[in-house]
Amino acid sequence: MSKKSRRVATIFAIGGAGALVLSACSGAGGSDTKEIAFVQGVAGDEFYISMQCAIEQEAAAEGVAVNTQGPTQFDPSLQKTVLDSVVASRPDAILIAPTDATAMQAPIDAAARQGIEVVLVDATLDDPSVAVSHVASDNVGGGAEAFHAIKQMNPEGGKVLAMDLYPGVSTTNARTEGFEQAVAQDPDFEYLGVQYSHNDPAEAARLMTAALSRDPDIVGVFATNLFASEGTATGIRQANAQDQVKLVGFDAGPAQVNQLRDGTVQALIAQEPATIGKDGVQQAMNALDGNPVTSDIQTGFRVITADNLDTDGAEWVYRSAC
Ligand code: T6T
């Protein structure tokens, strides 16, 4: 049986419980259907779900099968295990969002050595040359945009901080870097530094309330992804500081949008996960078909506020299911 006809499987890791649901059906018996695997940064994250939906749609249009898997936590050791099992199933191409630029280098290099075409979607590696293409948002630019939004709401300046995930996450670290560079150029603002919330909203909430008890006059916070933003908003509300602290969060998950509506978050920087996914499939297909590939593709972002949330901002909100 050829590798192409073995099976078409979709495996979702569910929530934090680590349960696996496997739905599999026979492949097109002897047909030459190609297989693409998508390895998410973490399962259940609406950014990666939105990307998955677009990957499946684009792959269907190309007549390609997709196997999506994600670790139960944003953790390179868990993601490596997922990747290793994907590699063992011998897909033709892998789209992957590495959870750590250094720790995921060797496992992804190993996948490429097996002859699998690698496309980096969203996050990157210390040495991305192993991949035929990297498709991602302008993360440095998005961080700078977050500062400009905070400044607009606090023209007189004041204390600001960044709520990131972990050192080593290429995307969110680049957002923090863009934010830091913008703050450094403005003498009216004092940068209190970066906190690492481990992609855990409860941790972000705890860090935020602690930051507010140290510095009760914080005027702005930039939370660098969906979970950091959700938790930071909770912390600000717990400290009853929502009228004072302007929170700008990256991403646009449905819970973040609710926090924008209730006034705990003032702006969200929505990425284009669907475009990243679609472009990623196209680059993988180019590589598989021997066509030219584009090594770097930068996708856009959009600032969503209460003012445009129900008009042209609405289409930027992420999906919870395909
Ligand atoms: O912000 C996205 C993604 O770009 C980042 O690499 C990790 O966090 C998200 O998935 C949102 O949770």
Coordinates of C-alpha atoms and ligand atoms in Angstrom, one line a residue:
M1 CA 0.0 0.0 0.0
S2 CA 1.5 3.3 -1.0
K3 CA 2.0 6.0 1.7
K4 CA -0.5 8.2 -0.2
S5 CA -3.3 5.6 0.2
R6 CA -2.8 4.6 3.8
R7 CA -5.2 6.8 5.5
V8 CA -6.7 10.2 6.0
A9 CA -6.9 11.0 9.7
T10 CA -7.8 14.0 11.8
I11 CA -6.7 13.9 15.3
F12 CA -7.6 16.6 17.8
A13 CA -6.0 16.9 21.2
I14 CA -8.8 18.2 23.4
G15 CA -8.5 20.9 26.0
G16 CA -6.0 20.3 28.8
A17 CA -7.2 16.8 29.6
G18 CA -4.9 15.2 27.0
A19 CA -7.7 13.1 25.6
L20 CA -7.5 12.1 21.9
V21 CA -10.3 11.7 19.5
L22 CA -9.4 9.9 16.3
S23 CA -11.6 9.9 13.3
A24 CA -10.1 8.1 10.4
C25 CA -11.3 6.9 7.1
S26 CA -9.8 5.0 4.2
G27 CA -7.9 6.9 1.7
A28 CA -8.7 6.9 -2.0
G29 CA -7.4 3.4 -2.3
G30 CA -4.3 3.6 -4.5
S31 CA -5.0 7.2 -5.6
D32 CA -2.1 9.7 -5.5
T33 CA -3.7 11.9 -2.8
K34 CA -1.0 14.0 -1.1
E35 CA -1.1 14.5 2.7
I36 CA -0.3 17.6 4.6
A37 CA 0.0 17.7 8.3
F38 CA -0.7 20.8 10.4
V39 CA 1.0 20.9 13.8
Q40 CA -0.6 23.7 15.9
G41 CA 1.2 25.6 18.7
V42 CA -1.5 24.4 21.0
A43 CA -4.9 22.7 20.6
G44 CA -8.0 24.6 21.3
D45 CA -6.5 28.1 20.6
E46 CA -8.9 30.0 18.3
F47 CA -6.0 31.5 16.4
Y48 CA -4.8 28.0 15.3
I49 CA -8.4 26.8 14.9
S50 CA -9.0 29.6 12.4
M51 CA -5.8 28.7 10.6
Q52 CA -6.8 25.0 10.6
C53 CA -10.2 25.9 8.9
A54 CA -8.4 27.8 6.1
I55 CA -5.8 25.0 5.7
E56 CA -8.6 22.4 5.4
Q57 CA -10.5 24.6 2.9
E58 CA -7.4 25.3 0.7
A59 CA -6.3 21.7 0.9
A60 CA -9.7 20.5 -0.2
A61 CA -9.5 22.8 -3.2
E62 CA -6.2 21.3 -4.0
G63 CA -7.4 17.7 -3.5
V64 CA -5.0 17.2 -0.6
A65 CA -5.7 15.5 2.7
V66 CA -5.0 17.2 6.0
N67 CA -4.1 15.8 9.4
T68 CA -4.2 18.4 12.2
Q69 CA -2.7 17.9 15.6
G70 CA -1.8 20.0 18.5
P71 CA -0.2 19.6 21.9
T72 CA -2.5 20.1 24.9
Q73 CA -0.2 22.9 26.2
F74 CA 2.0 25.5 24.5
D75 CA 5.1 23.5 25.3
P76 CA 8.0 22.4 23.0
S77 CA 8.5 19.0 24.7
L78 CA 4.8 18.2 24.1
Q79 CA 4.9 19.6 20.6
K80 CA 8.0 17.5 19.8
T81 CA 6.1 14.4 20.7
V82 CA 3.2 15.4 18.5
L83 CA 5.6 16.2 15.6
D84 CA 7.5 12.9 16.0
S85 CA 4.3 11.0 15.6
V86 CA 3.3 13.1 12.6
V87 CA 6.7 12.5 11.0
A88 CA 6.2 8.7 11.6
S89 CA 3.0 8.9 9.5
R90 CA 5.1 10.2 6.6
P91 CA 3.1 13.1 5.3
D92 CA 4.3 14.9 2.1
A93 CA 4.5 18.3 3.9
I94 CA 4.2 19.7 7.4
L95 CA 2.9 23.1 8.3
I96 CA 4.1 23.9 11.8
A97 CA 4.0 26.7 14.3
P98 CA 7.1 26.1 16.5
T99 CA 6.5 26.8 20.2
D100 CA 10.1 27.6 20.8
A101 CA 12.6 28.8 18.2
T102 CA 15.5 26.8 19.7
A103 CA 14.0 23.7 21.2
M104 CA 12.0 22.9 18.0
Q105 CA 14.9 23.3 15.7
A106 CA 16.3 19.7 15.9
P107 CA 12.9 18.0 15.7
I108 CA 12.0 20.0 12.6
D109 CA 15.4 19.5 11.0
A110 CA 14.9 15.8 11.5
A111 CA 11.5 16.0 9.8
A112 CA 13.0 17.8 6.8
R113 CA 15.8 15.1 6.6
Q114 CA 13.1 12.5 6.0
G115 CA 12.2 14.4 2.8
I116 CA 9.1 16.1 4.2
E117 CA 8.6 19.6 3.0
V118 CA 8.4 22.0 6.0
V119 CA 6.5 25.3 6.0
L120 CA 6.7 27.5 9.1
V121 CA 3.3 29.1 9.8
D122 CA 3.1 31.8 12.4
A123 CA 6.2 31.2 14.5
T124 CA 9.8 30.6 13.3
L125 CA 13.1 28.9 14.3
D126 CA 16.6 30.1 15.1
D127 CA 17.5 28.8 11.6
P128 CA 14.4 28.9 9.4
S129 CA 16.4 27.8 6.3
V130 CA 15.2 24.2 6.9
A131 CA 11.7 25.4 5.8
V132 CA 10.7 26.1 2.2
S133 CA 8.7 29.1 3.4
H134 CA 7.7 31.1 6.6
V135 CA 4.3 32.8 6.6
A136 CA 3.7 35.1 9.5
S137 CA 2.2 38.4 10.7
D138 CA 4.4 41.5 11.0
N139 CA 4.9 40.9 14.7
V140 CA 7.4 43.6 15.4
G141 CA 5.1 46.1 13.7
G142 CA 2.1 44.8 15.7
G143 CA 4.0 45.4 18.9
A144 CA 4.7 49.0 17.8
E145 CA 1.1 49.4 16.9
A146 CA 0.1 48.4 20.4
F147 CA 2.2 51.1 21.9
H148 CA 0.7 53.7 19.5
A149 CA -2.8 52.6 20.6
I150 CA -1.8 52.9 24.3
K151 CA -0.3 56.3 23.6
Q152 CA -3.4 57.6 21.9
M153 CA -5.4 56.7 25.0
N154 CA -2.7 58.2 27.3
P155 CA -1.3 61.2 25.5
E156 CA 0.3 62.5 28.7
G157 CA 2.4 59.2 29.1
G158 CA 3.0 57.1 32.2
K159 CA 4.0 53.6 33.2
V160 CA 3.5 50.7 30.8
L161 CA 4.4 47.0 30.8
A162 CA 4.3 44.0 28.5
M163 CA 2.7 40.6 29.3
D164 CA 4.4 38.0 27.2
L165 CA 4.4 34.1 27.2
Y166 CA 7.9 32.6 27.5
P167 CA 11.3 33.7 26.4
G168 CA 12.0 31.8 23.1
V169 CA 8.5 32.2 21.5
S170 CA 9.5 34.0 18.2
T171 CA 6.2 35.6 17.5
T172 CA 5.3 37.1 20.9
N173 CA 8.9 38.0 21.7
A174 CA 9.0 40.0 18.4
R175 CA 5.8 41.7 19.5
T176 CA 7.4 42.6 22.8
E177 CA 10.5 43.9 21.0
G178 CA 8.4 46.1 18.7
F179 CA 6.6 47.5 21.7
E180 CA 9.8 48.1 23.7
Q181 CA 11.4 49.9 20.7
A182 CA 8.4 52.2 20.4
V183 CA 8.3 52.9 24.2
A184 CA 12.0 53.7 24.2
Q185 CA 11.5 56.4 21.6
D186 CA 9.0 58.2 23.8
P187 CA 10.3 60.0 26.9
D188 CA 6.8 60.4 28.4
F189 CA 6.5 56.7 29.0
E190 CA 8.3 54.6 31.6
Y191 CA 8.7 50.9 30.7
L192 CA 8.3 48.6 33.6
G193 CA 9.5 45.6 31.7
V194 CA 8.1 42.3 30.5
Q195 CA 6.3 39.6 32.5
Y196 CA 6.1 36.0 31.3
S197 CA 2.6 34.4 31.9
H198 CA 3.3 30.9 30.3
N199 CA 0.3 31.1 28.0
D200 CA -1.8 30.7 31.1
P201 CA -4.6 33.3 31.7
A202 CA -4.6 32.6 35.5
E203 CA -0.9 33.3 35.6
A204 CA -1.4 36.5 33.6
A205 CA -4.1 37.6 35.9
R206 CA -2.0 36.9 39.0
L207 CA 1.0 38.8 37.5
M208 CA -1.2 41.7 36.5
T209 CA -2.7 42.2 40.0
A210 CA 0.8 41.9 41.5
A211 CA 2.2 44.5 39.1
L212 CA -0.7 46.9 40.0
S213 CA 0.0 46.5 43.7
R214 CA 3.7 47.4 43.1
D215 CA 2.9 50.2 40.7
P216 CA -0.7 51.3 41.2
D217 CA -0.3 54.1 38.6
I218 CA 0.2 51.8 35.5
V219 CA -1.6 53.4 32.6
G220 CA -1.1 50.8 29.9
V221 CA -0.4 47.2 29.2
F222 CA 0.4 45.3 26.0
A223 CA -0.5 41.6 26.2
T224 CA 1.2 39.7 23.4
N225 CA -1.3 36.9 22.6
L226 CA -4.8 35.7 23.2
F227 CA -4.3 33.9 26.6
A228 CA -2.1 36.7 28.0
S229 CA -4.7 39.2 27.0
E230 CA -7.6 37.3 28.5
G231 CA -5.8 36.8 31.8
T232 CA -4.4 40.4 32.0
A233 CA -7.9 41.7 31.5
T234 CA -9.2 39.5 34.3
G235 CA -6.3 40.8 36.6
I236 CA -7.1 44.4 35.8
R237 CA -10.8 43.9 36.6
Q238 CA -9.9 42.0 39.8
A239 CA -7.9 45.0 40.9
N240 CA -10.8 47.3 39.8
A241 CA -8.4 49.2 37.7
Q242 CA -10.3 49.0 34.3
D243 CA -11.0 52.7 34.2
Q244 CA -7.3 53.6 34.6
V245 CA -5.3 50.9 32.8
K246 CA -5.6 50.8 29.0
L247 CA -5.1 47.2 27.8
V248 CA -4.2 46.4 24.2
G249 CA -4.1 42.7 23.4
F250 CA -2.8 40.7 20.5
D251 CA -5.3 38.4 18.7
A252 CA -9.1 38.4 18.5
G253 CA -10.6 35.4 20.1
P254 CA -14.3 35.5 21.0
A255 CA -13.6 35.8 24.8
Q256 CA -11.2 38.7 24.1
V257 CA -14.0 40.4 22.0
N258 CA -16.4 40.1 25.0
Q259 CA -13.8 41.8 27.1
L260 CA -13.5 44.6 24.5
R261 CA -17.3 44.9 24.7
D262 CA -17.3 45.1 28.5
G263 CA -14.6 47.8 28.5
T264 CA -11.8 45.8 30.2
V265 CA -9.8 45.7 26.9
Q266 CA -9.5 48.9 24.8
A267 CA -8.0 47.5 21.6
L268 CA -7.2 44.1 20.0
I269 CA -4.7 43.5 17.3
A270 CA -6.2 40.8 15.1
Q271 CA -4.0 38.7 12.9
E272 CA -5.0 36.9 9.7
P273 CA -4.7 33.3 10.7
A274 CA -6.8 32.2 7.7
T275 CA -4.4 33.9 5.2
I276 CA -1.4 32.4 7.0
G277 CA -3.0 28.9 6.6
K278 CA -4.0 29.4 3.0
D279 CA -0.6 30.8 2.0
G280 CA 1.1 28.0 3.9
V281 CA -0.8 25.3 1.9
Q282 CA 0.0 27.0 -1.3
Q283 CA 3.7 27.2 -0.5
A284 CA 3.7 23.5 0.5
M285 CA 2.0 22.6 -2.8
N286 CA 4.5 24.7 -4.8
A287 CA 7.4 22.8 -3.1
L288 CA 5.7 19.5 -3.7
D289 CA 5.0 20.3 -7.4
G290 CA 8.5 21.6 -8.0
N291 CA 7.3 25.2 -8.5
P292 CA 9.0 28.3 -7.1
V293 CA 8.3 29.0 -3.5
T294 CA 8.3 32.4 -1.6
S295 CA 10.6 32.0 1.4
D296 CA 9.0 34.8 3.5
I297 CA 5.5 36.0 3.4
Q298 CA 4.3 38.7 5.8
T299 CA 0.6 38.9 6.5
G300 CA -1.4 41.8 7.9
F301 CA -3.1 42.7 11.1
R302 CA -6.0 45.0 12.0
V303 CA -6.7 47.0 15.2
I304 CA -10.2 46.3 16.5
T305 CA -11.8 48.7 19.0
A306 CA -15.3 49.1 20.3
D307 CA -15.8 51.6 17.4
N308 CA -15.3 49.1 14.6
L309 CA -16.1 45.8 16.3
D310 CA -19.6 45.6 14.8
T311 CA -18.7 47.0 11.4
D312 CA -15.6 46.2 9.5
G313 CA -13.8 44.8 12.5
A314 CA -16.3 41.9 12.8
E315 CA -14.8 39.8 10.0
W316 CA -11.4 39.7 11.8
V317 CA -12.7 37.9 14.9
Y318 CA -11.3 34.3 15.1
R319 CA -13.3 31.2 14.8
S320 CA -14.0 28.6 17.6
A321 CA -14.8 25.8 15.2
C322 CA -14.6 25.2 11.4
Ligands
T6T1 O1 -0.8 34.9 19.0 C1 -1.1 33.6 18.5 C2 0.2 33.2 17.8 O2 0.5 34.1 16.8 C3 1.3 33.0 18.8 O3 2.5 32.5 18.1 C4 0.9 32.1 19.9 O4 -0.3 32.6 20.5 C5 -1.4 32.7 19.6 O5 -1.7 31.4 19.1 C6 -2.7 33.2 20.3 O6 -2.9 32.4 21.4

